[in-house]
PDB file of C-alpha atoms in Angstrom:
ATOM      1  CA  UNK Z   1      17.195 -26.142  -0.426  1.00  0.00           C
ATOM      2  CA  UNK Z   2      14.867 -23.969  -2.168  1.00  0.00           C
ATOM      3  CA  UNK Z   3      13.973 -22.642  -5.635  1.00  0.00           C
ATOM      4  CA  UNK Z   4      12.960 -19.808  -6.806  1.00  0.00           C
ATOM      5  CA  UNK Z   5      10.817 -19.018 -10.022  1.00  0.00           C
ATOM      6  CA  UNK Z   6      10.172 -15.385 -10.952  1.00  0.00           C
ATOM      7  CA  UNK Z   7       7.955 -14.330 -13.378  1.00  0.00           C
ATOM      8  CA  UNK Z   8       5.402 -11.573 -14.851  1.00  0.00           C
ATOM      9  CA  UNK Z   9       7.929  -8.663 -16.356  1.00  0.00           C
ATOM     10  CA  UNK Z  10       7.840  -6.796 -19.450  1.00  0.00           C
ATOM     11  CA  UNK Z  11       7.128  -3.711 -21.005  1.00  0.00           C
ATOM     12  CA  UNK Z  12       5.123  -0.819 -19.690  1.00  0.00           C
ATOM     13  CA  UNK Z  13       4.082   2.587 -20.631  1.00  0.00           C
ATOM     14  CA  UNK Z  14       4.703   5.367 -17.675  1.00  0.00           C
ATOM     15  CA  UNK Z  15       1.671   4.871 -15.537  1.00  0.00           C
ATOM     16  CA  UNK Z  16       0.278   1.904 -16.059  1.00  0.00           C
ATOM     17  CA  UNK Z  17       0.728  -2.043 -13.966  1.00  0.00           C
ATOM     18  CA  UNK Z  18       2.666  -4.456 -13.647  1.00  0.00           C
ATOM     19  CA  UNK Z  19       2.448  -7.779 -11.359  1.00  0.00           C
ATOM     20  CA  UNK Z  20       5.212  -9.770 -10.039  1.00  0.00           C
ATOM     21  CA  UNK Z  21       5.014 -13.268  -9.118  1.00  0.00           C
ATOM     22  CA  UNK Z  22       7.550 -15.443  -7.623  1.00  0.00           C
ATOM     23  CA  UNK Z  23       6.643 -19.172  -7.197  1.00  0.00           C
ATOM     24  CA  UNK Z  24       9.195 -21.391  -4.364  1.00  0.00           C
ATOM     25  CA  UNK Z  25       9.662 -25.149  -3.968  1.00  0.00           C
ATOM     26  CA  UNK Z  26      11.614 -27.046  -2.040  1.00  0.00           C
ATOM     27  CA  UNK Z  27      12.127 -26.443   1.909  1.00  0.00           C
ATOM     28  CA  UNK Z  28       9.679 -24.151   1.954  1.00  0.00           C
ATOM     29  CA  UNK Z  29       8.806 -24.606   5.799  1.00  0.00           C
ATOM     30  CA  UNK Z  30      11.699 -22.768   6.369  1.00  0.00           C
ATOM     31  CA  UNK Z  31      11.438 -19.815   4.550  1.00  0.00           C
ATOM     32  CA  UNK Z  32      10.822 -16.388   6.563  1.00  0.00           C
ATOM     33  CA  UNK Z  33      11.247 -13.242   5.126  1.00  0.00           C
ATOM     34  CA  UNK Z  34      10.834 -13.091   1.381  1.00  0.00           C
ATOM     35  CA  UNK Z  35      11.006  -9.708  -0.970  1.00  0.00           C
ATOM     36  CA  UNK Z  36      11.792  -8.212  -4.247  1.00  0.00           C
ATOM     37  CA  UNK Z  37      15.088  -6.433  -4.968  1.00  0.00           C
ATOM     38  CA  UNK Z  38      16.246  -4.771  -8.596  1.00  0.00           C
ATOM     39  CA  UNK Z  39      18.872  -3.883 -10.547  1.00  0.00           C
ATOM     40  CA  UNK Z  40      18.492  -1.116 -12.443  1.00  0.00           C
ATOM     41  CA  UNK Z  41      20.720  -1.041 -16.047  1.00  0.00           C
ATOM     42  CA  UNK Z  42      24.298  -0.122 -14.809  1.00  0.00           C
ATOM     43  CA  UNK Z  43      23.414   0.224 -10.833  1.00  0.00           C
ATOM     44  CA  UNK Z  44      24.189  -2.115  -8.048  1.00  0.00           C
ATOM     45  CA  UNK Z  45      21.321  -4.536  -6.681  1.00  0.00           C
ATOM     46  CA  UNK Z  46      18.568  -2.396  -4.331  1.00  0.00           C
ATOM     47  CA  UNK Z  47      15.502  -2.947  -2.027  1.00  0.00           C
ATOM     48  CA  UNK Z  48      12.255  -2.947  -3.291  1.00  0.00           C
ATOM     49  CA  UNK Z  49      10.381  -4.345  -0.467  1.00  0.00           C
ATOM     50  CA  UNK Z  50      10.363  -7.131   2.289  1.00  0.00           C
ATOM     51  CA  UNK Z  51       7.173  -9.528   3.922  1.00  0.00           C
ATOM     52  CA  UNK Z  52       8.184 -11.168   6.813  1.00  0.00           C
ATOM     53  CA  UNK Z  53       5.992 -14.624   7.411  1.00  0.00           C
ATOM     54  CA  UNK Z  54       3.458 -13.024   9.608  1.00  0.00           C
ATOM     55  CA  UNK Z  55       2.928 -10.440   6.681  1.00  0.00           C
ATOM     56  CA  UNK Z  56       4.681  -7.190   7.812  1.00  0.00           C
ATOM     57  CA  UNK Z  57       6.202  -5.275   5.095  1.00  0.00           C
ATOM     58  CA  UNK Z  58       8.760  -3.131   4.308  1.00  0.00           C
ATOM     59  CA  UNK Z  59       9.510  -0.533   1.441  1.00  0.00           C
ATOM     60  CA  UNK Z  60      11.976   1.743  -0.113  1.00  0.00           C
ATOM     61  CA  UNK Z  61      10.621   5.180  -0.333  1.00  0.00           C
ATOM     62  CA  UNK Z  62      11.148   5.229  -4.092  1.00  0.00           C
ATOM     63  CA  UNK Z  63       8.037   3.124  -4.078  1.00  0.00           C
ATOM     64  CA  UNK Z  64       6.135   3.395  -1.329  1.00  0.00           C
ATOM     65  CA  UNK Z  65       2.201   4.123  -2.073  1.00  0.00           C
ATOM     66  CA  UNK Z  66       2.586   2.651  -5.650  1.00  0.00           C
ATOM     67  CA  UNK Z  67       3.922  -0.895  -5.311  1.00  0.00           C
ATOM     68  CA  UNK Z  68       2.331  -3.474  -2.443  1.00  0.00           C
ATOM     69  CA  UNK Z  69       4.146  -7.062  -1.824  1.00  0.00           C
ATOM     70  CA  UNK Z  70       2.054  -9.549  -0.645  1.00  0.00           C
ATOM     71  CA  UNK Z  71       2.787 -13.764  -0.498  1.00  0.00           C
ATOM     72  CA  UNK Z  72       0.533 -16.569  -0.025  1.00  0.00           C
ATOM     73  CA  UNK Z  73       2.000 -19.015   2.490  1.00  0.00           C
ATOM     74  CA  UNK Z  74      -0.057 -21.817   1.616  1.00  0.00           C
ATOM     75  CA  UNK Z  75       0.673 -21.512  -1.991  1.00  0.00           C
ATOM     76  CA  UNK Z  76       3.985 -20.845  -1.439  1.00  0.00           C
ATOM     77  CA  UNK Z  77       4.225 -17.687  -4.038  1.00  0.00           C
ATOM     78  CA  UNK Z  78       5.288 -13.771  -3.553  1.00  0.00           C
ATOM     79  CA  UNK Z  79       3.989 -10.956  -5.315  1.00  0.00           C
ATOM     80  CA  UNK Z  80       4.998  -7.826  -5.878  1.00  0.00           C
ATOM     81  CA  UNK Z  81       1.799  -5.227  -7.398  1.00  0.00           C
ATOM     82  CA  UNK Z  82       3.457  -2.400  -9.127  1.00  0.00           C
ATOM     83  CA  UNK Z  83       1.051   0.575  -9.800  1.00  0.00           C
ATOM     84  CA  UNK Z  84       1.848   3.788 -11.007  1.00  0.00           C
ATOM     85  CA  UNK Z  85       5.021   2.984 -12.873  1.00  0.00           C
ATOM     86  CA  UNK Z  86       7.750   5.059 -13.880  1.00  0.00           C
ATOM     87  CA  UNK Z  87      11.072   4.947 -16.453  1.00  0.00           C
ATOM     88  CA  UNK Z  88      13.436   4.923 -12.955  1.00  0.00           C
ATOM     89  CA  UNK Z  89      11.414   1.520 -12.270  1.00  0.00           C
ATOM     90  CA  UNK Z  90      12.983   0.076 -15.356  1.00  0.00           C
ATOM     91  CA  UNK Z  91      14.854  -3.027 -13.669  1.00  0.00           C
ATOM     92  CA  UNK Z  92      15.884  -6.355 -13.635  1.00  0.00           C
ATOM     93  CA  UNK Z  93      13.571  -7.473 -10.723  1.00  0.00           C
ATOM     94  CA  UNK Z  94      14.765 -10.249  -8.014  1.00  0.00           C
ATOM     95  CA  UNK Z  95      12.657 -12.555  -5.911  1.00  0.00           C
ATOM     96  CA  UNK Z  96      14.280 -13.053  -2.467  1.00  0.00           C
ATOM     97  CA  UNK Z  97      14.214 -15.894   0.246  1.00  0.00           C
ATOM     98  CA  UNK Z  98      16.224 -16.114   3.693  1.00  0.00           C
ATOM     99  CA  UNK Z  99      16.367 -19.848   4.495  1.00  0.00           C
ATOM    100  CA  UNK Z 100      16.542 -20.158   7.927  1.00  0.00           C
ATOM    101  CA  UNK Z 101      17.265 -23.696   9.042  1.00  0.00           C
ATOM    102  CA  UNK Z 102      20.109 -24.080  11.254  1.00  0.00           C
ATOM    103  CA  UNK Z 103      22.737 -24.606  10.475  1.00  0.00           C
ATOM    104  CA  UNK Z 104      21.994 -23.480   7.171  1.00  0.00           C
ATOM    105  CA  UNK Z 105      20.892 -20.361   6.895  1.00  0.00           C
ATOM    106  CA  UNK Z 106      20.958 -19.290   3.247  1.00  0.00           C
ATOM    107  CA  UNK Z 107      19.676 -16.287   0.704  1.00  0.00           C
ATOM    108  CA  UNK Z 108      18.100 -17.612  -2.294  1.00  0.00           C
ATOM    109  CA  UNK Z 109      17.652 -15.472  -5.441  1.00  0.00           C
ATOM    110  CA  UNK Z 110      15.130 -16.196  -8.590  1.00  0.00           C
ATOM    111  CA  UNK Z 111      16.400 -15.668 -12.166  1.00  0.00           C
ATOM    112  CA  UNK Z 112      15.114 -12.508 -12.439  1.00  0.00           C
ATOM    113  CA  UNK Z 113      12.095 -10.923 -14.514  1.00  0.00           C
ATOM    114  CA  UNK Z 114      13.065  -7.935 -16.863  1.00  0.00           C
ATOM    115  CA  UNK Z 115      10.922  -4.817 -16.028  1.00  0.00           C
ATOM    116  CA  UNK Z 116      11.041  -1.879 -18.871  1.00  0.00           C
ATOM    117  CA  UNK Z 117       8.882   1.133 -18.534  1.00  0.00           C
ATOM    118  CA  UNK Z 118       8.782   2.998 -21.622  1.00  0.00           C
ATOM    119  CA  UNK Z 119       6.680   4.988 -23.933  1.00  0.00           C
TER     120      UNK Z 119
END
Protein backbone atom coordinates (compact mmCIF):
# COMPACT_ATOMS: atom_id res chain seq x y z
CA UNK A 1 0.00 0.00 0.00
CA UNK A 2 1.04 3.44 -0.53
CA UNK A 3 0.06 7.05 0.23
CA UNK A 4 0.17 9.84 -1.39
CA UNK A 5 0.45 13.54 -0.06
CA UNK A 6 0.29 16.41 -2.55
CA UNK A 7 0.99 19.71 -1.81
CA UNK A 8 2.31 23.36 -2.93
CA UNK A 9 -0.84 24.86 -5.14
CA UNK A 10 -2.39 28.13 -5.18
CA UNK A 11 -2.74 31.19 -6.88
CA UNK A 12 -0.59 32.64 -9.60
CA UNK A 13 -0.39 35.58 -11.81
CA UNK A 14 0.26 34.62 -15.75
CA UNK A 15 3.98 34.14 -15.80
CA UNK A 16 5.18 33.58 -12.75
CA UNK A 17 6.09 29.79 -10.53
CA UNK A 18 4.73 27.43 -9.02
CA UNK A 19 6.27 24.12 -7.29
CA UNK A 20 4.63 20.89 -6.80
CA UNK A 21 5.52 18.47 -4.25
CA UNK A 22 4.18 15.12 -3.64
CA UNK A 23 5.47 13.25 -0.51
CA UNK A 24 4.76 8.90 -0.53
CA UNK A 25 4.83 6.43 2.37
CA UNK A 26 4.19 3.17 2.65
CA UNK A 27 5.57 0.39 0.09
CA UNK A 28 7.56 2.64 -1.40
CA UNK A 29 10.19 0.00 -2.75
CA UNK A 30 7.79 -0.73 -5.15
CA UNK A 31 6.92 2.25 -6.70
CA UNK A 32 8.16 2.86 -10.48
CA UNK A 33 6.86 5.37 -12.52
CA UNK A 34 5.42 8.36 -10.72
CA UNK A 35 3.88 11.77 -12.46
CA UNK A 36 1.52 14.59 -12.26
CA UNK A 37 -1.85 14.59 -14.05
CA UNK A 38 -4.72 17.58 -13.89
CA UNK A 39 -8.02 18.30 -14.19
CA UNK A 40 -8.81 21.30 -15.52
CA UNK A 41 -12.48 22.98 -14.24
CA UNK A 42 -15.10 20.98 -16.32
CA UNK A 43 -12.45 18.66 -18.41
CA UNK A 44 -11.62 15.06 -17.95
CA UNK A 45 -8.27 14.07 -16.02
CA UNK A 46 -4.91 14.70 -18.46
CA UNK A 47 -1.08 14.10 -18.54
CA UNK A 48 1.16 16.45 -17.28
CA UNK A 49 4.26 14.49 -17.13
CA UNK A 50 5.80 11.04 -16.12
CA UNK A 51 9.56 10.00 -14.28
CA UNK A 52 10.18 6.59 -14.52
CA UNK A 53 12.65 5.31 -11.46
CA UNK A 54 15.80 5.68 -13.41
CA UNK A 55 14.66 9.40 -14.05
CA UNK A 56 13.41 9.51 -17.70
CA UNK A 57 10.64 11.81 -18.28
CA UNK A 58 7.86 12.38 -20.20
CA UNK A 59 5.63 15.50 -21.13
CA UNK A 60 2.56 16.73 -22.77
CA UNK A 61 3.37 19.29 -25.31
CA UNK A 62 1.11 21.82 -23.60
CA UNK A 63 4.00 22.08 -21.22
CA UNK A 64 6.96 21.07 -22.44
CA UNK A 65 9.99 23.73 -21.92
CA UNK A 66 8.06 25.39 -18.98
CA UNK A 67 7.33 22.69 -16.40
CA UNK A 68 10.29 19.95 -15.33
CA UNK A 69 9.28 16.81 -12.94
CA UNK A 70 11.86 15.58 -11.01
CA UNK A 71 11.62 12.93 -7.66
CA UNK A 72 14.04 12.11 -5.07
CA UNK A 73 14.14 8.35 -4.53
CA UNK A 74 15.74 8.42 -1.32
CA UNK A 75 13.36 10.88 0.06
CA UNK A 76 10.67 9.36 -1.42
CA UNK A 77 8.98 12.81 -2.86
CA UNK A 78 7.97 14.04 -6.63
CA UNK A 79 8.05 17.37 -7.89
CA UNK A 80 6.66 18.98 -10.46
CA UNK A 81 8.53 22.87 -11.29
CA UNK A 82 6.03 24.87 -13.15
CA UNK A 83 7.59 27.99 -14.87
CA UNK A 84 6.07 30.20 -17.15
CA UNK A 85 2.46 29.73 -16.17
CA UNK A 86 -0.57 30.35 -17.96
CA UNK A 87 -4.70 30.69 -17.24
CA UNK A 88 -5.10 27.09 -19.40
CA UNK A 89 -2.74 25.70 -16.47
CA UNK A 90 -5.47 26.49 -14.02
CA UNK A 91 -6.06 22.80 -12.59
CA UNK A 92 -6.69 20.57 -9.99
CA UNK A 93 -3.19 18.89 -10.03
CA UNK A 94 -2.73 14.94 -9.25
CA UNK A 95 0.30 13.13 -7.92
CA UNK A 96 0.56 9.65 -9.52
CA UNK A 97 2.14 6.21 -8.44
CA UNK A 98 2.04 2.70 -10.35
CA UNK A 99 2.58 0.10 -7.60
CA UNK A 100 4.09 -2.64 -9.07
CA UNK A 101 4.27 -5.63 -6.77
CA UNK A 102 2.86 -8.70 -8.08
CA UNK A 103 0.23 -9.57 -7.76
CA UNK A 104 -0.78 -6.25 -6.94
CA UNK A 105 -0.19 -3.92 -9.23
CA UNK A 106 -2.07 -0.74 -8.35
CA UNK A 107 -2.40 3.26 -9.39
CA UNK A 108 -2.35 5.44 -6.48
CA UNK A 109 -3.62 9.05 -6.65
CA UNK A 110 -2.86 12.07 -3.99
CA UNK A 111 -5.72 14.39 -2.92
CA UNK A 112 -4.97 16.81 -5.21
CA UNK A 113 -3.44 20.49 -4.94
CA UNK A 114 -5.64 23.34 -6.50
CA UNK A 115 -3.61 25.32 -9.14
CA UNK A 116 -5.29 28.87 -10.25
CA UNK A 117 -3.48 31.17 -12.55
CA UNK A 118 -5.01 34.43 -12.58
CA UNK A 119 -4.42 38.09 -12.72
Amino acid sequence: QVLLVDSGGGLVQPGGSLRLSCAAAGDTISISTMGWYRQPPGKERQLVATITFGGSTKYADSVKGRFTISRDNAKNMLYLQMNSLKPEDTAVYYCYAYYNRYPNEKDYWGQGTQVTVSS
